[in-house]
Structures are given as C-alpha cells and as structure tokens.
Coordinates of C-alpha atoms in Angstrom, one line a residue:
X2 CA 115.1 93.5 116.1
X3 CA 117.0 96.5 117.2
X4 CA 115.7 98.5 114.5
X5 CA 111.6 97.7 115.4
X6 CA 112.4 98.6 118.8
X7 CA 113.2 101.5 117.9
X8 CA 110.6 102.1 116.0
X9 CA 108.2 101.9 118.7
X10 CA 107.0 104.7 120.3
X11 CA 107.9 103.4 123.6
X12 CA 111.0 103.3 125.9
X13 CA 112.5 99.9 126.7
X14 CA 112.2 100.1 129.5
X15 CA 108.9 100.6 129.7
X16 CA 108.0 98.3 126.7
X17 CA 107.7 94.9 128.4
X18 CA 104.7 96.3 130.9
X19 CA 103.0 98.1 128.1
X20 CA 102.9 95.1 125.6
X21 CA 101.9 93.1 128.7
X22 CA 98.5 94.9 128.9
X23 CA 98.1 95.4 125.3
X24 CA 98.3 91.9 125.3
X25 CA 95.9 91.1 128.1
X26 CA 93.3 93.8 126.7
X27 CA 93.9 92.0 122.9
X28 CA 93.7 88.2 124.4
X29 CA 90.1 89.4 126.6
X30 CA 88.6 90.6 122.8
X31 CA 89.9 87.3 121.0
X32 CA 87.6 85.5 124.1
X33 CA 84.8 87.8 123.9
X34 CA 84.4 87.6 120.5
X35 CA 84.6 84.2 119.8
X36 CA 82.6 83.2 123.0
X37 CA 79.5 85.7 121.7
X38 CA 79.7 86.4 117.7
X39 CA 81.3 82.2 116.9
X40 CA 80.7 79.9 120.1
X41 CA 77.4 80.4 121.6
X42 CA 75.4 81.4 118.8
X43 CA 76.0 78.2 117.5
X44 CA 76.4 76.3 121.5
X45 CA 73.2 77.4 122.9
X46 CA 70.3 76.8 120.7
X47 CA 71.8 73.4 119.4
X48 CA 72.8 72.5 123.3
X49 CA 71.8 74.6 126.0
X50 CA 68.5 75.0 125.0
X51 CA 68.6 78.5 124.3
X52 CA 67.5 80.2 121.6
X53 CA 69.1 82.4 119.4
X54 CA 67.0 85.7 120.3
X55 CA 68.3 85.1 123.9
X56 CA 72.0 84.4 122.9
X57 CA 71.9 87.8 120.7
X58 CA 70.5 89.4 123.6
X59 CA 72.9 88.5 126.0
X60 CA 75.0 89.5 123.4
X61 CA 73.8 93.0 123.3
X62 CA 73.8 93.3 127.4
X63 CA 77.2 92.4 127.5
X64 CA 78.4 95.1 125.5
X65 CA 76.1 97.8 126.6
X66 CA 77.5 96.7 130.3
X67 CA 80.9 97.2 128.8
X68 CA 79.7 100.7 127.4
X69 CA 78.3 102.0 130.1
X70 CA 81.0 101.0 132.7
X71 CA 83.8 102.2 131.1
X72 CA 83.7 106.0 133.1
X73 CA 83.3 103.8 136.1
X74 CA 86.5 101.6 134.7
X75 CA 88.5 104.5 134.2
X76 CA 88.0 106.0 138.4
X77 CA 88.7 102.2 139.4
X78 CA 91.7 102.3 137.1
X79 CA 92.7 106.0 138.7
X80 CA 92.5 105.0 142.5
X81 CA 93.6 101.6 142.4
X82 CA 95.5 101.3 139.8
X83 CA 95.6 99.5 136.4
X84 CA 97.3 96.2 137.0
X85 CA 95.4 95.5 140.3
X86 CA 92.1 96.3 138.4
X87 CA 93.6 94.3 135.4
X88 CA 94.1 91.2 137.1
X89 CA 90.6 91.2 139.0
X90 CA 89.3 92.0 135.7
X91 CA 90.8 88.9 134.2
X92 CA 89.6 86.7 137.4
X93 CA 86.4 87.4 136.5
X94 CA 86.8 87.0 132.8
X95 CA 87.8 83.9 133.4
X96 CA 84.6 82.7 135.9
X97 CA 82.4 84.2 133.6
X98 CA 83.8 82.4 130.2
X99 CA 83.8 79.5 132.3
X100 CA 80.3 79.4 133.5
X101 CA 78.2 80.8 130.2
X102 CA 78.0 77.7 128.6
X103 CA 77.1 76.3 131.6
X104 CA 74.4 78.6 132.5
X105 CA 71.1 77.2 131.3
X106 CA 68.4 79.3 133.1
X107 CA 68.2 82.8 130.9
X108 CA 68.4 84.9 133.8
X109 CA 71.5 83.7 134.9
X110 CA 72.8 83.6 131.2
X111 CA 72.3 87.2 131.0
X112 CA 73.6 88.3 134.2
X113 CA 76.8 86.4 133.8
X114 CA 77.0 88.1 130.1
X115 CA 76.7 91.4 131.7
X116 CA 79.0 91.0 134.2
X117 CA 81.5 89.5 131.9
X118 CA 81.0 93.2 130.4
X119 CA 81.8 95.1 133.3
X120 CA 84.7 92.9 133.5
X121 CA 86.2 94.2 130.6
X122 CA 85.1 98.1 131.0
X123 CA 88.2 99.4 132.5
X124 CA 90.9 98.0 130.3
X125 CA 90.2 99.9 127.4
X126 CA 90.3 103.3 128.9
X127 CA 93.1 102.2 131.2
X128 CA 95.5 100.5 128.3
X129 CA 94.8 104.1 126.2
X130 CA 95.8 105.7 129.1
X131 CA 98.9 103.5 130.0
X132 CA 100.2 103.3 126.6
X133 CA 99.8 107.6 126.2
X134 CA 101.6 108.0 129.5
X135 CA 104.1 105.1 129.2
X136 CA 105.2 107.0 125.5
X137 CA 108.3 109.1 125.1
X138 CA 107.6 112.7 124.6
X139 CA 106.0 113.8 121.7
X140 CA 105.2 110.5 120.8
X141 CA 101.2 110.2 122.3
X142 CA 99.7 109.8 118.8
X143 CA 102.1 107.3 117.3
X144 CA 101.5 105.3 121.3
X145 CA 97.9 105.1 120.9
X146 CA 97.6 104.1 117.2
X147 CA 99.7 101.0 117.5
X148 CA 97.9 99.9 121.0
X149 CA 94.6 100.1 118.9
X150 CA 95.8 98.4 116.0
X151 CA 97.9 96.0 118.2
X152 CA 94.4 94.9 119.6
X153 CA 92.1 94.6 116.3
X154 CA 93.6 91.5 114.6
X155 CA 92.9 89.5 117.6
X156 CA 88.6 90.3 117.5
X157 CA 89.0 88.5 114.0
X158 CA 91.3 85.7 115.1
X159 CA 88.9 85.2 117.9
X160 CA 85.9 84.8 115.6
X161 CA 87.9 82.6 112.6
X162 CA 89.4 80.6 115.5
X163 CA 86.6 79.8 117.5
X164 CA 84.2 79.0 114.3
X165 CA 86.7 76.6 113.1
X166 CA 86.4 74.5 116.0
X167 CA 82.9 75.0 116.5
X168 CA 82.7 72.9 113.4
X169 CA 80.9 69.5 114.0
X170 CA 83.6 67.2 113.6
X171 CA 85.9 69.3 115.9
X172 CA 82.8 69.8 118.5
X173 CA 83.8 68.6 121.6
X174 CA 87.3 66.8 122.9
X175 CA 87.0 64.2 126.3
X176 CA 83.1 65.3 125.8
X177 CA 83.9 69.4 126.0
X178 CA 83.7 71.6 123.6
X179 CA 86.9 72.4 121.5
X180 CA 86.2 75.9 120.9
X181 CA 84.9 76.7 124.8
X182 CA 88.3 75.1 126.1
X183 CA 90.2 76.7 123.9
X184 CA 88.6 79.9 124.9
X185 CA 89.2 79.1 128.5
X186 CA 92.9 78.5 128.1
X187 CA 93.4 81.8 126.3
X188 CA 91.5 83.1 129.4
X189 CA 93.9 81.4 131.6
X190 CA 96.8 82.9 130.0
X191 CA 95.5 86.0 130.1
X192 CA 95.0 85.9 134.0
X193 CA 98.2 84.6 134.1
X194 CA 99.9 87.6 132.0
X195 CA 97.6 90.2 134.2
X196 CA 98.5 88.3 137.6
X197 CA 102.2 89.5 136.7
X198 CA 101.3 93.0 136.7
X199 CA 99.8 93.6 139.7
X200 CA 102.3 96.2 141.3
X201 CA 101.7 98.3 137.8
X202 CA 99.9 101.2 138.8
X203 CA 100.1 102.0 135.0
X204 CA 97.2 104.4 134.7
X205 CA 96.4 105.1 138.1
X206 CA 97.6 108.6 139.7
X207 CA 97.7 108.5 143.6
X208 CA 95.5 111.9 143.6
X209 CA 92.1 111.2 141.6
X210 CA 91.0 113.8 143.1
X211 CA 92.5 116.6 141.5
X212 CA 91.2 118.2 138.6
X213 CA 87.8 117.1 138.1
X214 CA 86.5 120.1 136.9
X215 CA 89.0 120.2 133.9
X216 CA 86.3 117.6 132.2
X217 CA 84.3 119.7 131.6
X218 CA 86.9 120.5 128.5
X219 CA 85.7 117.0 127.2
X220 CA 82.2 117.8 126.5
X221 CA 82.5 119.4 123.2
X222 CA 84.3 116.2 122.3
X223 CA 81.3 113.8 123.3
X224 CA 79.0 114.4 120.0
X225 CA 82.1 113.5 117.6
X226 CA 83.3 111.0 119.7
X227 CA 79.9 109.4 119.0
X228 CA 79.4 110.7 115.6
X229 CA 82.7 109.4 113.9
X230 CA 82.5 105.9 115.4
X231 CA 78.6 105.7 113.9
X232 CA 79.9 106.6 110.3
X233 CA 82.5 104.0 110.5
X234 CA 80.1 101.1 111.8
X235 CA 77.3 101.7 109.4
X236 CA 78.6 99.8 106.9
X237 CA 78.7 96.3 109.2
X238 CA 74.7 95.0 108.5
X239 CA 75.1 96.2 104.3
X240 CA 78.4 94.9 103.7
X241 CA 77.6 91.7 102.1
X242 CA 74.6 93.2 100.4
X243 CA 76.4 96.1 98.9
X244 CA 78.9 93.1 97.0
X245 CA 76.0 90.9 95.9
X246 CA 75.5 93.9 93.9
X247 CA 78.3 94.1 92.5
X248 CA 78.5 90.8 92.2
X249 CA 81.5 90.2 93.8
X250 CA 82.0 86.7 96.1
X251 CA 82.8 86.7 99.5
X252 CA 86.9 85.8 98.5
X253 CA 86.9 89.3 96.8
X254 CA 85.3 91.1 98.8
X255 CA 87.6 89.6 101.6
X256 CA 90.5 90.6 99.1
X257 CA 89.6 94.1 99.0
X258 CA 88.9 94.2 102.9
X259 CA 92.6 92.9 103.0
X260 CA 94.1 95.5 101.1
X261 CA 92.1 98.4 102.8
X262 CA 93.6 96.9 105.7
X263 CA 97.3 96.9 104.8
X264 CA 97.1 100.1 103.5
X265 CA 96.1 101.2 106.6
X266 CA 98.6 98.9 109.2
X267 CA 101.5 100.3 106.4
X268 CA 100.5 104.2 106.9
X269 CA 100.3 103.8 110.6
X270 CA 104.0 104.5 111.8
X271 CA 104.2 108.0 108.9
X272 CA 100.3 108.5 110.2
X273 CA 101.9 108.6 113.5
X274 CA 104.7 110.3 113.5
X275 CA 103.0 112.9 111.5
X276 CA 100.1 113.5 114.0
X277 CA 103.0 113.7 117.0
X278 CA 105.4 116.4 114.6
X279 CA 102.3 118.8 113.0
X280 CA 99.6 117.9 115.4
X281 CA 97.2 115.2 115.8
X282 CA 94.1 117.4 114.4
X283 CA 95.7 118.1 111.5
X284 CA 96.0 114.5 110.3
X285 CA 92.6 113.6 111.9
X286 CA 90.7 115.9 109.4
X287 CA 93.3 115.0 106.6
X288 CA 92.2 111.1 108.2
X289 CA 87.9 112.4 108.1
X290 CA 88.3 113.5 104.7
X291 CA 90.1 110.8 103.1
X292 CA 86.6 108.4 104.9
X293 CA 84.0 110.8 103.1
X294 CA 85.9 110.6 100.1
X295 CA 85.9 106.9 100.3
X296 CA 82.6 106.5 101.3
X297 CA 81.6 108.7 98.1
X298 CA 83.4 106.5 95.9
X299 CA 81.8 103.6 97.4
X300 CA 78.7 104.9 96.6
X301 CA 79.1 105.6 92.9
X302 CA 81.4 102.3 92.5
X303 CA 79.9 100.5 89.7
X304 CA 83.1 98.5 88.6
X305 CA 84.5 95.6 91.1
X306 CA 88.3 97.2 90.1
X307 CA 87.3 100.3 91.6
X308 CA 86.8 99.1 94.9
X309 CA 90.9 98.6 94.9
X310 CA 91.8 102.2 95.3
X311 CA 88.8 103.1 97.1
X312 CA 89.9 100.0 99.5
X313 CA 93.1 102.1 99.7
X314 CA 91.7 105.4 100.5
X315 CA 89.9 104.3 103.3
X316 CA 92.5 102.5 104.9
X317 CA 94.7 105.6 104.5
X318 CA 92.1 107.6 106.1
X319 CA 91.1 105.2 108.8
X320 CA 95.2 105.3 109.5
X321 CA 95.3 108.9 109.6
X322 CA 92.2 108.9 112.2
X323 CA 93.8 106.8 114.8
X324 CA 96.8 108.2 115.6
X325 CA 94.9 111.7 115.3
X326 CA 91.8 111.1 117.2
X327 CA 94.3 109.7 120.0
X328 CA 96.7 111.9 120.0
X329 CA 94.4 114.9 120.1
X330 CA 92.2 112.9 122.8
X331 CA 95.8 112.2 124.7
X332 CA 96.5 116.5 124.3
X333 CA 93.2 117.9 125.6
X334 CA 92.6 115.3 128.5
X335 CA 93.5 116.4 131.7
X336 CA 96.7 114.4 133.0
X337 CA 95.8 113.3 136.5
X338 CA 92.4 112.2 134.9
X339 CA 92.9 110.6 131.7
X340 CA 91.6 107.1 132.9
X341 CA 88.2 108.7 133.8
X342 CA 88.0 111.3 130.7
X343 CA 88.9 108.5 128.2
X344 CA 86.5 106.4 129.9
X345 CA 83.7 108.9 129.0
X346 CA 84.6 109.6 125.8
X347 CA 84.7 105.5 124.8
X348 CA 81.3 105.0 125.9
X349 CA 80.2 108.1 123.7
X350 CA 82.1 106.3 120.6
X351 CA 80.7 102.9 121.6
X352 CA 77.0 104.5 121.8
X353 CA 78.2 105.3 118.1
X354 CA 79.0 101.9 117.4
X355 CA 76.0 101.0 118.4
X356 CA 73.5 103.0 116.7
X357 CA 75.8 102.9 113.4
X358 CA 74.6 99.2 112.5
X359 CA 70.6 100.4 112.7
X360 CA 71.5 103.7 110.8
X361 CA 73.2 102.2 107.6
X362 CA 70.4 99.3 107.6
X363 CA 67.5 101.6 107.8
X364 CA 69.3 104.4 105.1
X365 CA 69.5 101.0 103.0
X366 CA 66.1 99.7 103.1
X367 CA 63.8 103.1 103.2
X368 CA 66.7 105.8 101.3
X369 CA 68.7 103.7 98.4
X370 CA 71.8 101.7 98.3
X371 CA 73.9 105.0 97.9
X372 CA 72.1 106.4 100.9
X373 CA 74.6 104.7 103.6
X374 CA 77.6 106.0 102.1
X375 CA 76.1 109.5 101.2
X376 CA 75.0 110.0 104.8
X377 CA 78.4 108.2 106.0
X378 CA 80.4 110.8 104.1
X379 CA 78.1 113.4 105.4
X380 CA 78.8 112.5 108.9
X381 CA 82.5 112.7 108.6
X382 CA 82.6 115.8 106.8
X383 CA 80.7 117.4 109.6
X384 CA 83.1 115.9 112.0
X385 CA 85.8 117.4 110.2
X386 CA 84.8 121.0 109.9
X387 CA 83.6 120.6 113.7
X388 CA 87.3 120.0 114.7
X389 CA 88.6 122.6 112.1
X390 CA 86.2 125.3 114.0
X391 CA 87.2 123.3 118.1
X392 CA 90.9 123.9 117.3
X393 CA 90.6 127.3 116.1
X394 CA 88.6 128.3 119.0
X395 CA 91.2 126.7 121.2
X396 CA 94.0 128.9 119.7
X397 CA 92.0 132.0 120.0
X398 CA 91.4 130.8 123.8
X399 CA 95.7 130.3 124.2
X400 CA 96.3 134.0 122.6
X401 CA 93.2 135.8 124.8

C-alpha cells in the first residue's frame, strides 16, 4: 500500500481531498451516463410517453449546457471555491436525477436535462485544476493523467450497470425502477462525499481578479484543443461498422478495445513521469503521432490479428497524450486563473467531441471506409507539427 502511495503524484496529505473530488466528478459521470445513454432511452418511450427523438434531444442539450458552461464553471469555481460549488453542484444533480423520469411534459424534460448540465459544468475544469495544484512539484502531468483516467472507467460502469437493470425482469423494485434508484443512491452518495468538502477551496484563489489578460496566451491553444478531441471521437458512430467488415463479433472487438485500453492505463505512470522530467510537449507529439500512426493502420487493416498491435499503438499514444496535453495545459495556464482558462479550453475540446461523431460518419458514407482514419491521422499530424512550431515560438519568446 505504501508503495502505491507513493506512486501517486500527490502528497498525503493532500490525497484524501483530492480522491474525494475525483470521486465525486467520476460518481456524477457514472449517473449521467447511465441516466441519458442506458435509463431513459429505454424509460421514456416505453413509460413516460416520450419518444426517443425527444429523449436524444434532451440528451444533446444536456451536454451542450455542460459545454458551454464550463468557462462560467471555472469563475464560480475561482471566487467561491470548489467544494462549495461542488456540493451545490451535487444538490442539484441529485434534484434533477430525481425528477427526469418524472418529468412528462417535454418542456420540462428538457429544461431539467439542461440544468442537470450546468450542474456538472464546473467540476471538470475545477477537479483539473485541483488535482494540478494539489500535485508535488514537477509532478502536474503525471496529476492530471491519473484524475482523467481515474474518471473514465466509471462512464462505462455507468452505462453496463444501468442497462443491466434496465432489463425487464429487473425493471422496477416496490413499483420503481431498479436502474433509476440505483442511480439516485449513487447521487446520494455523491452529495454526501461533496457535502464533506465544503471548506475546500481547492481550485478557488481569493484574487480572481488578477491576471485576466494572461488568457489571452490560451487562444492559440483553442483550435487544437478542439481539433485533437474531434480526431479521437470520430471513430464512435463507425465503430461497429468498421468490424462487421472485418468480420469480427462484438466479443472481439470488445477484446481488442480491452487491450488498447490496458496498454494505455499500463503506460500511464512512465507516460507521466516522462511528460513531468522532459516536458509535457515532447510526449504529447510522441502521444499525436503514435494516434496517426494507429489510425493509418486502422485503415489498411485487412487481418483481425492486426488490430492487436494497432490496439496497442493507440493506447500508447492515447497515454502519451494525457499526461502531455495536461501537463502542457497545467504549464501555460496562468496560476491565479487556471479554473477559468481550463474552463475555456474544455468547451473548445467538447465542441470537438461533438462535431467528431458527424465528421467520421459523413467521411464514411460519401469518402470510403479508409476515409475516417485517413482524415483522423491527418488531423493529428497537424496537431502535432502545430505544437512542434507553438513551443518553438515560445522558446524564441523566453531568449528575446
């Protein structure tokens, strides 16, 4: 035990209020996403009369609220600080998970949705923040990469979970729906967990004020903020299409997703500590690199044993850009106003997110099947050489 402790890039005795709001922010996405993608897809047409255009609506709504509050998160987060904002947060989580299913009339359904996505807004920018500033020196990269990583197993757990007692013979317990209380308790222990960080100012500074003109540095860093994040979410829609034609079944291709994945949660401690020791650009382009290589193999794959190694690449790369992107995000934002700047620059890579989904389905359907991957590993390369030419300029700017 000893040993992992150590391992983390934390101190003790700042880890139990950092793993607090990792948790909290990796307990709201386990809710969200089985309460949208598992719950009430399946919930509303069948019971509340809904149908599913609405549901995927509200669906949308709640994470464009989410997206476009986050800026707005990050100055609650800086002048009232992150566990007060934290635990109001997850108050209104909670009413809103409580009332959606419960909500019948579509205006109201979509209003609660997109307040539920306000509700969540300021975490993200505000835990990125936390965990950066709660890190020991020299350690900013390695802090970031596992708080991300800490939070993504739970968006699957919440979908798995929630679909597997969404089944019909698990529907409903006393006459409510399984899934929706089991959603609610986690939402209650979530308010619970953020209730007992209230006096955390975490993320908050008790100036906000000061140095708002040093955002300005952060514009360069919108377009690949929102660039990067669309290569890596093109793939979503085409998935399942690209291994019907390769013929492989859903337990392979799950397979191969696995072992993408371990290779990248086993890189991310030497991904880390790499970024934090030669500098976090240097392993984000080594990270950009590794993903267009990937996505070029993806697209000339024509053997379901290939897919192994290319699995591998990718989660390499994909560990190498974590810790890099953060840790160079973590370098250039300006201290006093990290909340707000990282705010910014999440709803830049969630606009990415976004559009990723429509670009890889439309390069699918009007451009080939190798066009997604082609225009994916043209994307990142472009990324990369952008932040090969943004750190050279900033070197030329330190020696003039």
């Amino acid at each position: 035990m000893n040993r992992i402790l150590k391992s983390l890039p934390w101190p003790r005795a700042k880890l139990s209020v950092v793993v607090r709001f990792v948790l909290v922010l990796a307990l709201f996405e386990l809710v969200r996403t089985g309460l949208y993608a598992a719950f009430l897809t399946a919930y509303g047409p069948k019971v509340m009369g809904l149908n599913l255009a609405l549901v995927g609506l509200a669906w949308s709504l709640h994470y464009l609220a989410d997206t476009l509050g986050r800026s707005l998160g990050g100055e609650l987060v800086e002048r009232f600080g992150l566990g007060r904002v934290t635990a109001l947060c997850a108050a209104l989580g909670l009413l809103c998970t409580a009332l959606l299913p419960l909500a019948t009339h579509p205006v109201l359904f979509i209003a609660l949705a997109m307040l539920h996505g306000f509700s969540l807004s300021p975490l993200w920018p505000g835990v990125m923040t936390l965990a950066t500033r709660a890190a020991a020196d020299n350690q900013h990269a390695r802090a970031v990469g596992f708080a991300q990583m800490g939070v993504t197993p739970f968006i699957g757990i919440g979908f798995l979970a929630t679909t597997a007692l969404a089944q019909p013979r698990l529907l409903s317990l006393f006459g409510i729906p399984a899934a929706w209380l089991m959603l609610v308790a986690v939402q209650v222990l979530l308010t619970v967990i953020a209730l007992s960080l209230w006096s955390q100012r975490g993320a908050g500074t008790e100036h906000p004020q000061r140095q708002r003109l040093e955002l300005r540095a952060l514009l360069p860093l919108l377009p690949a903020a929102l660039i990067q994040t669309l290569a890596l979410t093109m793939l979503g829609p085409i998935i399942n299409l690209y291994a019907k034609q390769l013929n492989l079944p859903t337990i392979g291709l799950m397979l191969v997703l696995g072992v993408g994945a371990l290779a990248a949660y086993g890189a991310l401690n030497w991904t880390g500590k790499l970024a934090d020791r030669r500098g976090p650009h240097r392993v984000l382009i080594v990270g950009l690199l590794g993903a267009m290589l990937a996505f070029v193999g993806l697209a000339y794959v024509s053997q379901v044993w290939a897919l192994v190694p290319v699995a591998i690449l990718a989660g390499l790369g994909y560990a190498c850009i974590v810790p890099g992107w953060g840790g160079l995000v973590a370098r250039l934002l300006p201290e006093e106003r990290r909340a707000v700047a990282w705010g910014a620059l999440m709803t830049a890579e969630n606009l990415g997110t976004a559009a990723g989904p429509a670009v890889g389905s439309f390069a699918w359907d009007f451009l080939g099947h190798r066009a997604p991957f082609l225009v994916g590993a043209a994307l990142f390369f472009a990324v990369a050489v952008f932040y090969l030419l943004l750190m050279r300029r900033l070197r030329l700017q330190r020696v003039t």
